[in-house]
Amino acid sequence: MAKATIKDVARVAEVSVKTVSRVLNDEPNVRPVLQDKVHAAVKALDFKRNPLARGLRGQQSFIITLLYSNPNPGYILELQNGALSQCIEQGYNLQIHPCDHNSADLIKSVESITQYSTQDGFILTHPLCDNKELIALLDEKNIPFARISPFVREHDSPYVMSNDEEAAFEMTKYLISLGHTKIGFIKGHPDFGATHKRYKGYQRALENMGLTLDEDYVKQGMFTFETGESCARQLLNQESRPTAIFASNDYMAAAILKVAAQMKINIPADLSVVGYDDAPVSQQIWPSITTVKQPINQMANTVVKKLIKRIKKQPFEEFDTEFDCELIIRNSTSPCS
Amino acid sequence: MAKATIKDVARVAEVSVKTVSRVLNDEPNVRPVLQDKVHAAVKALDFKRNPLARGLRGQQSFIITLLYSNPNPGYILELQNGALSQCIEQGYNLQIHPCDHNSADLIKSVESITQYSTQDGFILTHPLCDNKELIALLDEKNIPFARISPFVREHDSPYVMSNDEEAAFEMTKYLISLGHTKIGFIKGHPDFGATHKRYKGYQRALENMGLTLDEDYVKQGMFTFETGESCARQLLNQESRPTAIFASNDYMAAAILKVAAQMKINIPADLSVVGYDDAPVSQQIWPSITTVKQPINQMANTVVKKLIKRIKKQPFEEFDTEFDCELIIRNSTSPCS
DNA sequence: ACTGTTTTAGACACCGTTATCAATTTGATG
DNA sequence: CATCAAATTGATAACGGTGTCTAAAACAGT
């Protein structure tokens, strides 16, 4: 049985193909009687419109491309899943495009995919969403896009973000509530907007709770295990070492566990450690790491909704922009002894 | 500047559109003079064919769908990247479709994507590639597919696999070469073909090196951290505990580290631990875990090549089928004391 | 030079849908 | 009931390529 076409539906419903098309596209000016006939025929034939033909005629592809450059597989996969489910729901396809945000070829690589296939819109994850060249390219080609967790927000494209500052604030307050006063902090990669928001939340919590920020307790990492390790060594080799360390992501938190093990520092008895992102490793390590979980799936879902509105040139203000994170208390934290 | 079409190229090259099409498709019977003219015009206009139009006319979509149901984000992402790079090279798009191999809706979910969009072929990862219903569905719809690491191989579709048995054999031999004779083994999920191959390699190595397999040293896990933990407890609570444990994946190996830490068993001094898959956690934990790395990227690349050959009804025997794994020695193993 | 065969090139139809526009029906108004 | 506006419908032409088929050109053999 060959796949049914609009013509088949038209024949069965005894109307013209254009009428079928009208019904399928929710266009006005079709009598309910005919609408019912068409719907019945569509159901009877199990008819599905051919996206290729629709795209060709309508100058659109129903393809949304997810651009990412992020070393965290768990995060990416969750993002993909969230975006994908919403795309499917709305009849779009999700094209994935991993790239390297440090590469000089980044722009070229994106440009080439816009040439070899057509896409209705892009989703940019951080740090790509703060890349001016990239945004200029998309603006120039007039391709709609939406952003996830941008740092710079001066652009009229839709975006979503997690409330990282608030989460970091809460996490720091939690550590303080456990009695910690000497709280170290390992910053993330400066290219990421999240880095600054998390640090700000930490700062604000200290201030808010009447503690002073000690520069010696703040180290600059790059979100990798290796940088986390060296920062942890610096923090823990000081004379007056911190009793708690807040790492800007879980990889760096895991590295603290390594350094602590080598230095025979007991976690959480002698040192509390917290991370960020709820990466898989935070559960696969002992002690499991107290961390912050972003509602990635939901954010991805929403950003797709906004992007599709944007593509259709409809307002997208009805959807949420800021999403709250969740503190996940595990075994790497305990009251200060 | 609007995108160039084949008509523009034809006008510039002073030939008919059909001739341009011929040149672009490497069809015979075009004089070199005209070929050059066409190529020059294509270059001058930076012309790219519209895949939608090509697909519509040719009854193909240039879409390959990667179907996976696998809890290991690192593995999936690597797979995606490998498949994607080859797809791009050959002018195909990669559609991703995560699904749950335990779900009763699996077949329905796959069936629905075949209806809402058209795909030229599927790539099935384990354990999906051993799902008879799924294979029956694709066969019935006459959609070509290729498989990655299938257990059952009785199908004429192309596949690739890693030489897991050999790798497990080598890894076990490595442990024996360190002086270990009491080597525990934690099996993986029985639905996965890899589970049996890895166990067989372990068995064969013991036999080969003159050791007898002790059933008490073999536990059934499910590839998860939790099952790894309970298996590790069983193994290590025995009177005569093993001095080395081979876990069928890194998650379960990480769980052994947790249990060992709780039982004050020193790794690697008192217990050597090895895993499988080179998951991110194997490097983000201390001690880092000795493991086996599959050439996933290369396998994905090859399976796409084979699938495209299959789609074009060309022979695919020229490509490799079996891929060798690599032992990665890290810090969780040491000579038996 | 004159066939017959093979290459080479182009005209045209077609893939499945939607946009345009004109034709028809319906409803409203005087 | 005639007249005009609005709502409803369908015929036809696109969208941008490729398949089919035919015509023209090139070549070979008498």
XYZ file of C-alpha atoms (C1' of nucleotides) in Angstrom:
734
model
C 0.000 0.000 0.000
C 1.573 3.206 -1.161
C 1.408 6.206 1.084
C -1.771 8.266 0.696
C -1.504 11.736 -0.768
C -3.710 14.779 -0.491
C -5.278 13.800 -3.794
C -6.450 10.507 -2.338
C -7.958 12.315 0.597
C -9.654 14.781 -1.726
C -11.145 11.984 -3.767
C -12.439 10.119 -0.733
C -13.816 13.275 0.875
C -15.256 14.446 -2.440
C -13.717 17.877 -2.243
C -10.815 19.610 -3.959
C -7.239 19.183 -2.825
C -7.114 22.814 -1.851
C -9.979 22.315 0.548
C -8.150 19.442 2.160
C -5.113 21.633 2.464
C -7.242 24.345 4.043
C -8.640 22.009 6.639
C -5.231 20.594 7.456
C -3.799 24.076 7.927
C -6.685 25.335 10.001
C -7.460 27.994 7.472
C -10.810 29.767 7.751
C -13.717 29.643 5.351
C -14.446 25.956 5.167
C -17.923 24.753 6.084
C -17.999 22.391 9.050
C -19.643 19.743 6.869
C -16.641 19.614 4.602
C -14.247 19.807 7.500
C -15.771 16.679 8.944
C -15.640 14.907 5.616
C -11.967 15.731 5.263
C -11.139 14.657 8.781
C -12.928 11.403 8.224
C -11.049 10.761 4.999
C -7.726 11.616 6.612
C -8.424 9.149 9.357
C -9.638 6.459 7.008
C -6.520 6.683 4.869
C -4.181 7.324 7.796
C -2.912 10.253 5.813
C 0.176 12.227 6.837
C 1.344 15.244 4.894
C 4.682 14.965 3.201
C 7.031 17.362 4.988
C 9.322 17.583 1.986
C 6.590 18.840 -0.297
C 5.306 21.185 2.371
C 8.767 22.539 2.897
C 9.523 22.915 -0.757
C 6.374 24.828 -1.488
C 6.339 26.831 1.683
C 10.031 27.740 1.661
C 10.540 26.165 5.035
C 12.061 22.951 6.202
C 10.479 22.237 9.575
C 13.984 21.734 10.808
C 15.290 23.330 13.973
C 18.999 23.036 14.595
C 20.395 22.674 18.066
C 23.879 24.127 18.244
C 26.007 23.161 21.205
C 29.528 23.261 22.410
C 29.480 21.895 25.853
C 31.602 19.192 27.350
C 28.918 17.816 29.620
C 27.302 14.800 27.926
C 24.537 14.489 30.472
C 23.529 18.098 30.009
C 23.549 17.873 26.218
C 21.525 14.691 26.124
C 18.918 16.090 28.458
C 18.774 19.215 26.337
C 18.314 17.169 23.199
C 15.543 15.165 24.737
C 13.680 18.204 25.955
C 13.975 20.020 22.657
C 13.157 16.928 20.658
C 9.936 16.111 22.437
C 8.595 19.593 21.814
C 9.762 19.577 18.199
C 7.972 16.314 17.544
C 4.843 17.624 19.161
C 4.836 20.583 16.823
C 5.784 18.655 13.711
C 9.359 19.834 13.508
C 12.559 17.889 13.142
C 15.531 18.513 15.364
C 18.909 18.657 13.719
C 21.871 18.472 16.052
C 25.117 20.235 15.429
C 27.933 19.809 17.919
C 30.743 22.298 17.485
C 33.716 23.729 19.249
C 33.213 27.236 20.545
C 36.952 27.798 20.597
C 37.467 26.792 17.017
C 38.215 29.451 14.441
C 36.064 27.479 12.021
C 32.949 27.799 14.143
C 31.349 30.437 11.940
C 32.310 28.613 8.767
C 30.912 25.372 10.080
C 27.589 26.974 10.929
C 27.509 28.812 7.639
C 28.047 25.598 5.752
C 25.101 23.855 7.375
C 22.873 26.772 6.493
C 23.860 26.219 2.905
C 23.659 22.475 2.618
C 20.293 22.245 4.221
C 17.715 24.764 5.166
C 16.712 25.350 8.728
C 13.811 27.336 10.052
C 15.595 28.260 13.237
C 18.505 27.698 15.565
C 18.801 27.043 19.244
C 22.016 28.327 20.722
C 23.297 27.004 23.996
C 25.818 28.832 26.089
C 28.501 29.858 25.464
C 27.590 30.002 21.772
C 24.643 32.234 22.490
C 27.027 34.999 23.476
C 29.117 34.740 20.345
C 28.703 38.030 18.505
C 29.951 36.778 15.178
C 27.528 33.916 15.260
C 24.613 36.155 16.100
C 25.659 38.577 13.382
C 25.706 35.704 10.889
C 22.238 34.535 11.795
C 20.883 38.067 11.803
C 22.386 38.710 8.413
C 20.895 35.546 6.980
C 17.683 36.413 8.714
C 17.412 33.053 10.429
C 15.421 33.117 13.671
C 17.097 31.739 16.759
C 16.529 31.317 20.447
C 19.066 31.104 23.243
C 19.546 29.011 26.334
C 21.181 30.734 29.285
C 22.671 33.741 27.502
C 24.861 36.076 29.460
C 24.400 39.081 27.234
C 20.752 39.664 26.609
C 20.700 42.606 24.248
C 18.951 40.985 21.366
C 15.291 40.689 20.608
C 15.426 36.922 20.114
C 13.708 34.766 22.718
C 15.706 33.071 25.424
C 15.364 31.061 28.594
C 17.655 30.927 31.550
C 17.982 29.212 34.847
C 18.148 31.269 37.960
C 21.747 30.355 38.700
C 22.453 33.275 40.937
C 19.555 32.424 43.175
C 20.523 28.751 43.273
C 24.132 29.571 44.124
C 22.833 31.942 46.766
C 20.697 29.213 48.288
C 23.467 26.654 48.142
C 25.901 28.983 49.865
C 23.295 29.798 52.490
C 22.838 26.082 53.016
C 26.554 25.669 53.674
C 26.469 28.600 56.068
C 23.460 27.098 57.799
C 25.578 23.996 58.405
C 27.937 26.202 60.369
C 30.573 26.771 57.708
C 32.203 30.171 57.605
C 35.341 29.421 55.634
C 33.794 28.564 52.305
C 35.969 28.199 49.226
C 34.716 28.771 45.724
C 35.986 27.469 42.397
C 34.855 29.576 39.485
C 33.988 28.198 36.077
C 35.128 29.114 32.597
C 34.827 32.875 32.155
C 33.248 32.504 28.704
C 30.140 31.060 30.295
C 27.520 33.438 31.630
C 26.661 30.873 34.280
C 30.112 31.287 35.756
C 29.464 34.865 36.748
C 25.958 34.272 37.972
C 27.029 31.431 40.219
C 29.863 33.437 41.646
C 27.576 36.368 42.262
C 25.141 34.191 44.162
C 27.996 32.980 46.348
C 29.170 36.523 46.976
C 25.719 37.777 47.788
C 25.046 34.959 50.251
C 28.262 35.619 52.154
C 27.464 39.284 52.326
C 23.884 38.641 53.233
C 24.870 36.398 56.111
C 27.486 38.804 57.410
C 30.577 36.939 56.222
C 33.413 38.644 54.384
C 34.685 37.288 51.136
C 38.273 36.113 51.346
C 40.037 36.304 47.976
C 42.282 33.406 48.969
C 39.221 31.207 49.046
C 38.275 31.942 45.455
C 40.062 30.166 42.615
C 39.598 30.356 38.883
C 38.791 26.998 37.278
C 37.649 26.158 33.764
C 34.883 23.615 34.402
C 37.260 20.690 33.793
C 38.343 17.978 36.195
C 41.985 19.003 35.789
C 41.463 22.669 36.635
C 39.263 21.611 39.530
C 42.077 19.486 40.832
C 44.636 22.253 40.757
C 42.232 24.735 42.339
C 41.410 22.232 45.061
C 45.100 21.777 45.804
C 45.584 25.507 46.074
C 42.601 25.850 48.370
C 43.482 22.940 50.611
C 47.190 23.659 50.898
C 46.577 26.964 52.595
C 47.320 27.284 56.287
C 43.782 28.147 57.183
C 41.966 25.843 54.846
C 38.257 26.169 54.070
C 35.841 23.735 55.698
C 33.597 23.764 52.665
C 34.139 24.270 48.952
C 31.566 25.244 46.374
C 32.665 24.184 42.898
C 30.938 25.753 39.915
C 30.278 22.347 38.401
C 30.327 18.696 39.379
C 33.466 17.772 37.461
C 35.466 20.193 39.540
C 33.683 18.995 42.657
C 34.689 15.433 41.808
C 38.267 16.635 41.508
C 38.072 18.030 45.039
C 37.168 14.546 46.224
C 40.292 13.210 44.574
C 42.562 15.787 46.177
C 40.905 15.290 49.539
C 41.397 11.532 49.315
C 45.069 12.003 48.536
C 45.457 14.467 51.401
C 43.560 12.145 53.761
C 40.916 14.765 54.296
C 37.660 13.134 55.185
C 34.546 14.122 53.280
C 32.130 15.257 54.574
C 33.501 15.088 58.132
C 36.444 17.448 57.577
C 35.359 19.123 54.383
C 32.006 19.683 52.768
C 31.916 19.776 48.977
C 29.157 20.946 46.692
C 28.963 21.093 42.926
C 26.583 22.240 40.269
C 24.696 20.639 37.353
C 23.737 17.259 38.754
C 26.116 15.572 36.331
C 26.056 11.759 36.319
C 29.347 11.647 38.188
C 27.779 13.317 41.203
C 25.865 10.112 41.850
C 28.518 7.688 40.695
C 31.086 8.766 43.198
C 31.415 8.236 46.901
C 30.487 10.295 48.766
C 27.829 11.373 46.299
C 27.924 15.100 45.698
C 25.426 17.693 46.901
C 24.596 19.718 43.832
C 22.155 21.917 41.943
C 19.876 20.550 39.286
C 18.694 22.790 36.493
C 15.343 21.988 34.878
C 17.113 21.479 31.566
C 14.427 19.412 29.957
C 11.784 21.987 30.737
C 13.974 24.854 29.611
C 14.682 23.135 26.322
C 11.015 22.473 25.877
C 10.137 26.085 26.444
C 12.875 27.466 24.249
C 11.545 25.396 21.366
C 8.052 26.714 21.970
C 9.368 30.261 21.910
C 11.464 29.660 18.830
C 8.553 28.248 16.882
C 6.458 31.254 17.844
C 9.285 33.420 16.633
C 9.483 31.498 13.369
C 5.787 32.045 12.864
C 6.255 35.692 13.774
C 3.915 35.360 16.686
C 4.453 36.814 20.157
C 6.293 34.541 22.581
C 5.958 36.522 25.769
C 3.427 34.148 27.230
C 6.110 31.612 28.131
C 8.408 31.592 31.131
C 11.893 32.925 30.776
C 13.480 32.209 34.108
C 13.533 28.748 35.650
C 14.247 27.787 39.195
C 16.883 25.245 40.060
C 16.677 22.597 42.702
C 19.164 21.879 45.476
C 19.979 18.196 45.707
C 21.443 17.316 49.072
C 23.619 14.216 48.945
C 26.449 12.876 51.046
C 29.277 15.306 50.493
C 28.009 17.881 52.976
C 27.682 17.835 56.741
C 27.646 20.309 59.633
C 30.933 22.028 60.321
C 32.718 20.262 63.135
C 20.662 37.856 -2.369
C 18.261 34.994 -2.731
C 19.611 31.487 -2.861
C 20.709 30.372 -6.313
C 18.707 27.688 -8.036
C 19.608 25.248 -10.704
C 18.024 27.574 -13.239
C 20.460 30.317 -12.359
C 23.330 27.922 -12.789
C 21.957 26.815 -16.142
C 21.667 30.388 -17.317
C 25.176 31.298 -16.257
C 26.675 28.127 -17.701
C 24.597 28.502 -20.847
C 23.271 24.978 -20.742
C 19.948 23.406 -19.844
C 18.913 22.680 -16.278
C 18.984 19.006 -17.019
C 22.622 19.197 -18.002
C 23.419 20.891 -14.734
C 21.560 18.165 -12.946
C 23.554 15.580 -14.855
C 26.856 17.094 -13.919
C 25.858 17.424 -10.291
C 24.816 13.791 -10.163
C 27.881 12.489 -11.960
C 25.776 11.125 -14.732
C 27.555 10.091 -17.922
C 27.296 11.629 -21.367
C 28.211 15.215 -20.723
C 31.134 16.683 -22.645
C 34.018 17.842 -20.454
C 33.647 21.352 -21.850
C 30.153 21.654 -20.469
C 31.098 19.973 -17.228
C 33.688 22.643 -16.651
C 31.247 25.388 -17.494
C 28.748 23.981 -15.017
C 31.311 23.589 -12.298
C 32.466 27.127 -12.826
C 28.919 28.444 -12.625
C 28.196 26.411 -9.508
C 31.246 27.849 -7.874
C 30.538 31.380 -9.001
C 27.022 31.295 -7.602
C 27.939 29.209 -4.564
C 25.079 26.986 -5.543
C 23.810 24.196 -3.297
C 21.033 21.873 -4.333
C 17.842 22.018 -2.356
C 17.551 18.715 -0.503
C 13.802 19.105 -0.147
C 13.268 19.319 -3.875
C 15.658 16.473 -4.502
C 13.951 14.388 -1.919
C 10.479 15.146 -3.134
C 11.236 14.193 -6.698
C 13.446 11.240 -5.868
C 11.206 9.782 -3.172
C 13.920 9.997 -0.584
C 14.574 12.276 2.322
C 18.325 12.104 2.883
C 17.462 11.505 6.499
C 19.010 8.719 8.541
C 17.531 8.100 11.950
C 19.653 7.004 14.861
C 17.614 4.970 17.296
C 19.022 4.468 20.758
C 18.041 3.318 24.165
C 21.119 3.427 26.244
C 21.688 5.011 29.599
C 25.279 6.037 28.942
C 25.351 9.686 27.832
C 29.015 9.642 26.862
C 28.504 6.641 24.629
C 25.472 8.127 22.921
C 27.083 11.471 22.290
C 30.162 9.873 20.803
C 27.930 7.731 18.643
C 25.994 10.755 17.461
C 29.154 12.602 16.597
C 30.622 9.735 14.640
C 27.426 9.107 12.717
C 26.828 12.787 12.139
C 30.211 13.537 10.629
C 29.788 10.782 8.080
C 26.212 11.799 7.314
C 27.268 15.363 6.644
C 30.068 14.188 4.432
C 27.622 12.255 2.310
C 24.936 14.903 2.281
C 22.569 13.217 4.681
C 20.850 14.537 7.760
C 20.899 12.662 11.015
C 17.682 12.438 12.942
C 17.989 11.285 16.521
C 15.366 9.270 18.284
C 15.923 8.308 21.880
C 13.561 5.649 23.136
C 13.074 3.188 25.916
C 13.747 -0.394 24.949
C 11.631 -1.630 27.814
C 8.630 0.392 26.871
C 5.630 -1.310 25.368
C 5.213 1.712 23.126
C 8.581 1.276 21.491
C 7.198 -0.111 18.258
C 4.421 2.445 18.146
C 6.849 5.264 18.702
C 9.081 4.120 15.873
C 6.122 3.532 13.634
C 4.875 7.025 14.242
C 8.132 8.656 13.210
C 8.114 6.662 9.992
C 4.747 8.195 9.288
C 5.330 11.795 10.231
C 8.535 12.081 8.334
C 10.253 9.908 5.837
C 13.597 8.368 6.505
C 15.920 6.634 4.120
C 17.343 4.381 6.789
C 17.731 3.563 10.448
C 20.679 2.870 12.659
C 19.874 0.593 15.549
C 22.066 0.480 18.591
C 22.041 -2.385 21.033
C 19.878 -3.588 22.590
C 17.356 -2.311 20.042
C 19.141 -4.070 17.233
C 18.115 -7.402 18.717
C 14.458 -6.491 18.995
C 12.598 -8.844 16.689
C 9.424 -6.800 16.537
C 11.364 -3.720 15.548
C 13.247 -5.551 12.836
C 10.009 -7.046 11.597
C 8.475 -3.591 11.409
C 11.345 -2.156 9.396
C 11.431 -5.172 7.120
C 7.733 -4.909 6.528
C 7.976 -1.217 5.684
C 10.998 -2.019 3.604
C 13.173 0.564 5.322
C 16.888 -0.214 5.216
C 18.719 -0.315 8.520
C 22.119 -1.058 9.963
C 23.035 -2.265 13.425
C 25.678 -1.484 15.976
C 26.863 -4.344 18.128
C 24.016 -6.781 17.498
C 23.980 -9.999 19.431
C 21.877 -11.953 17.013
C 23.261 -11.590 13.542
C 20.809 -13.534 11.403
C 19.742 -10.737 9.125
C 21.199 -9.532 5.891
C 21.407 -5.917 7.019
C 24.860 -4.477 7.579
C 26.297 -4.203 11.069
C 29.437 -3.346 12.952
C 30.612 -4.644 16.270
C 33.443 -4.216 18.674
C 35.518 -7.174 19.608
C 34.331 -7.208 23.192
C 35.215 -10.794 23.857
C 38.791 -10.227 22.834
C 39.033 -7.037 24.885
C 37.615 -8.745 27.962
C 40.027 -11.582 27.344
C 42.949 -9.182 27.219
C 41.795 -7.269 30.264
C 41.446 -10.455 32.286
C 44.849 -11.590 31.120
C 46.231 -8.239 32.216
C 44.831 -8.772 35.708
C 46.289 -12.255 35.797
C 49.630 -10.885 34.640
C 49.553 -8.616 37.693
C 49.457 -11.738 39.817
C 45.735 -11.842 40.542
C 44.143 -15.252 40.702
C 40.958 -14.455 42.588
C 39.233 -12.294 40.027
C 35.611 -11.341 40.491
C 33.298 -10.480 37.630
C 30.130 -8.395 37.549
C 27.969 -9.171 34.550
C 25.924 -6.590 32.697
C 22.279 -6.469 31.686
C 21.374 -9.759 29.991
C 19.491 -7.965 27.196
C 22.752 -6.592 25.869
C 24.823 -8.749 23.565
C 27.946 -7.132 24.956
C 27.186 -8.641 28.345
C 27.679 -12.156 27.097
C 30.712 -11.366 25.001
C 32.486 -9.688 27.885
C 31.738 -12.547 30.211
C 32.929 -15.048 27.654
C 36.223 -13.214 27.280
C 36.674 -13.351 31.039
C 35.889 -17.053 31.124
C 38.199 -17.848 28.250
C 41.100 -15.948 29.793
C 40.787 -17.785 33.096
C 40.660 -21.100 31.311
C 43.485 -20.153 29.009
C 45.725 -19.201 31.907
C 44.912 -22.332 33.876
C 42.601 -20.786 36.463
C 39.257 -22.268 37.346
C 36.153 -20.157 37.327
C 34.592 -19.786 40.746
C 30.838 -19.159 40.562
C 30.980 -17.216 43.825
C 33.112 -14.651 42.091
C 30.551 -13.963 39.389
C 27.574 -11.710 40.101
C 24.736 -10.537 37.902
C 24.502 -6.764 37.599
C 22.399 -4.602 35.287
C 24.919 -1.960 34.156
C 23.680 0.502 36.803
C 25.556 2.013 39.705
C 23.054 0.550 42.163
C 23.347 -3.026 40.913
C 27.115 -2.612 40.831
C 27.033 -1.590 44.442
C 25.060 -4.599 45.578
C 27.205 -6.980 43.534
C 30.353 -5.429 44.961
C 29.021 -5.935 48.493
C 28.298 -9.568 47.771
C 31.732 -10.098 46.302
C 33.632 -8.315 49.044
C 31.714 -9.734 51.974
C 32.797 -13.258 51.164
C 35.345 -14.939 53.401
C 37.848 -15.351 50.641
C 37.378 -12.115 48.822
C 38.697 -11.487 45.314
C 41.804 -9.331 44.909
C 40.546 -7.945 41.629
C 37.112 -7.278 40.161
C 36.214 -6.861 36.531
C 32.964 -4.903 36.156
C 31.173 -5.048 32.811
C 30.940 -1.262 32.687
C 32.385 1.775 34.403
C 29.278 2.683 36.371
C 29.436 -0.609 38.183
C 33.194 -0.215 38.586
C 32.610 3.188 40.189
C 30.200 1.510 42.569
C 32.921 -0.911 43.621
C 35.048 2.077 44.592
C 32.231 3.300 46.826
C 31.831 -0.042 48.574
C 35.580 -0.397 48.959
C 35.825 3.071 50.503
C 33.096 2.208 52.973
C 34.773 -1.094 53.830
C 38.173 0.608 54.143
C 39.559 -1.508 51.363
C 42.376 0.304 49.669
C 42.319 0.600 45.900
C 44.484 -0.413 44.149
C 46.688 -1.723 46.992
C 44.175 -4.241 48.373
C 41.852 -4.537 45.417
C 42.249 -3.904 41.730
C 39.180 -2.720 39.852
C 38.591 -2.546 36.134
C 35.579 -1.381 34.164
C 34.501 -1.131 30.577
C 33.442 1.679 28.189
C 35.752 4.511 29.195
C 32.781 6.447 30.571
C 33.507 9.997 31.759
C 33.245 8.853 35.371
C 36.270 6.593 34.944
C 38.437 9.703 34.752
C 36.496 11.852 37.187
C 36.938 9.545 40.103
C 39.894 8.728 42.298
C 41.530 6.392 41.704
C 40.780 6.701 38.018
C 39.549 3.447 36.587
C 41.394 1.098 34.244
C 38.953 0.383 31.472
C 38.337 -0.581 27.859
C 37.649 1.982 25.191
C 35.605 1.056 22.168
C 36.262 2.931 18.943
C 32.690 4.182 18.993
C 33.230 7.133 16.727
C 34.830 4.985 14.076
C 32.170 2.302 14.393
C 29.421 4.870 13.980
C 31.202 6.310 11.001
C 31.481 2.943 9.341
C 27.952 1.891 10.070
C 26.708 5.024 8.318
C 28.867 4.243 5.300
C 27.442 0.755 5.176
C 23.897 1.954 5.616
C 24.181 4.451 2.780
C 25.554 1.726 0.535
C 22.615 -0.376 1.549
C 20.204 2.457 0.787
C 21.746 2.809 -2.651
C 21.547 -0.952 -3.056
C 25.265 -1.205 -3.473
C 27.523 -3.817 -1.866
C 28.906 -2.874 1.534
C 31.305 -5.716 2.114
C 34.340 -3.536 1.548
C 34.049 -1.995 5.017
C 35.235 -3.418 8.311
C 32.769 -5.168 10.542
C 34.761 -5.921 13.662
C 36.617 -3.231 15.563
C 39.313 -3.666 18.156
C 39.048 -2.083 21.567
C 41.829 -0.478 23.495
C 42.869 -1.175 27.081
C 43.301 2.020 29.070
C 45.402 1.447 32.131
C 44.709 3.959 34.871
C 45.130 3.991 38.608
C 42.700 1.402 39.866
C 44.920 -1.580 39.151
C 48.191 -2.742 40.662
C 50.112 -5.990 41.178
C 48.580 -8.402 43.633
C 50.232 -8.041 46.986
C 28.463 11.335 -49.547
C 25.068 8.252 -47.183
C 23.538 5.325 -44.043
C 23.278 3.371 -39.107
C 24.654 3.668 -34.473
C 26.011 5.947 -30.402
C 26.640 10.225 -27.666
C 25.058 14.267 -26.039
C 21.676 17.835 -24.925
C 17.322 19.692 -24.060
C 11.927 19.861 -23.544
C 8.704 18.485 -20.682
C 6.292 16.111 -17.091
C 6.267 15.065 -12.393
C 7.063 14.555 -7.011
C 3.095 16.445 -3.027
C 1.966 20.372 -1.233
C 0.361 25.493 -0.838
C -0.657 30.352 -2.944
C -3.187 32.930 -6.223
C -7.034 34.152 -8.203
C -11.278 33.581 -10.304
C -15.853 31.313 -9.983
C -19.580 30.139 -7.425
C -22.608 30.072 -3.575
C -24.573 32.265 0.330
C -26.299 36.053 3.035
C -27.672 40.860 3.719
C -29.968 44.872 2.274
C -33.179 47.936 0.194
C -37.022 40.038 -5.641
C -33.010 42.348 -7.383
C -28.367 43.825 -6.040
C -24.166 43.734 -3.939
C -20.850 42.106 -0.522
C -18.957 38.279 1.820
C -18.010 33.578 2.398
C -16.804 29.350 0.236
C -14.745 26.464 -3.278
C -11.765 24.799 -6.920
C -8.548 25.130 -11.223
C -4.137 26.072 -11.975
C 0.488 27.529 -11.267
C 4.198 27.456 -8.641
C 8.350 25.422 -5.294
C 13.380 23.212 -7.237
C 14.991 19.585 -8.548
C 15.225 14.662 -11.463
C 13.260 10.887 -14.833
C 11.697 10.027 -19.531
C 11.797 10.650 -23.986
C 13.105 12.719 -28.247
C 16.039 15.477 -31.255
C 20.422 16.868 -32.712
C 25.200 16.006 -33.158
C 29.114 13.066 -33.619
C 31.222 9.163 -35.261
C 31.867 4.767 -37.880
C 31.605 1.949 -41.849
C 30.416 1.404 -46.487
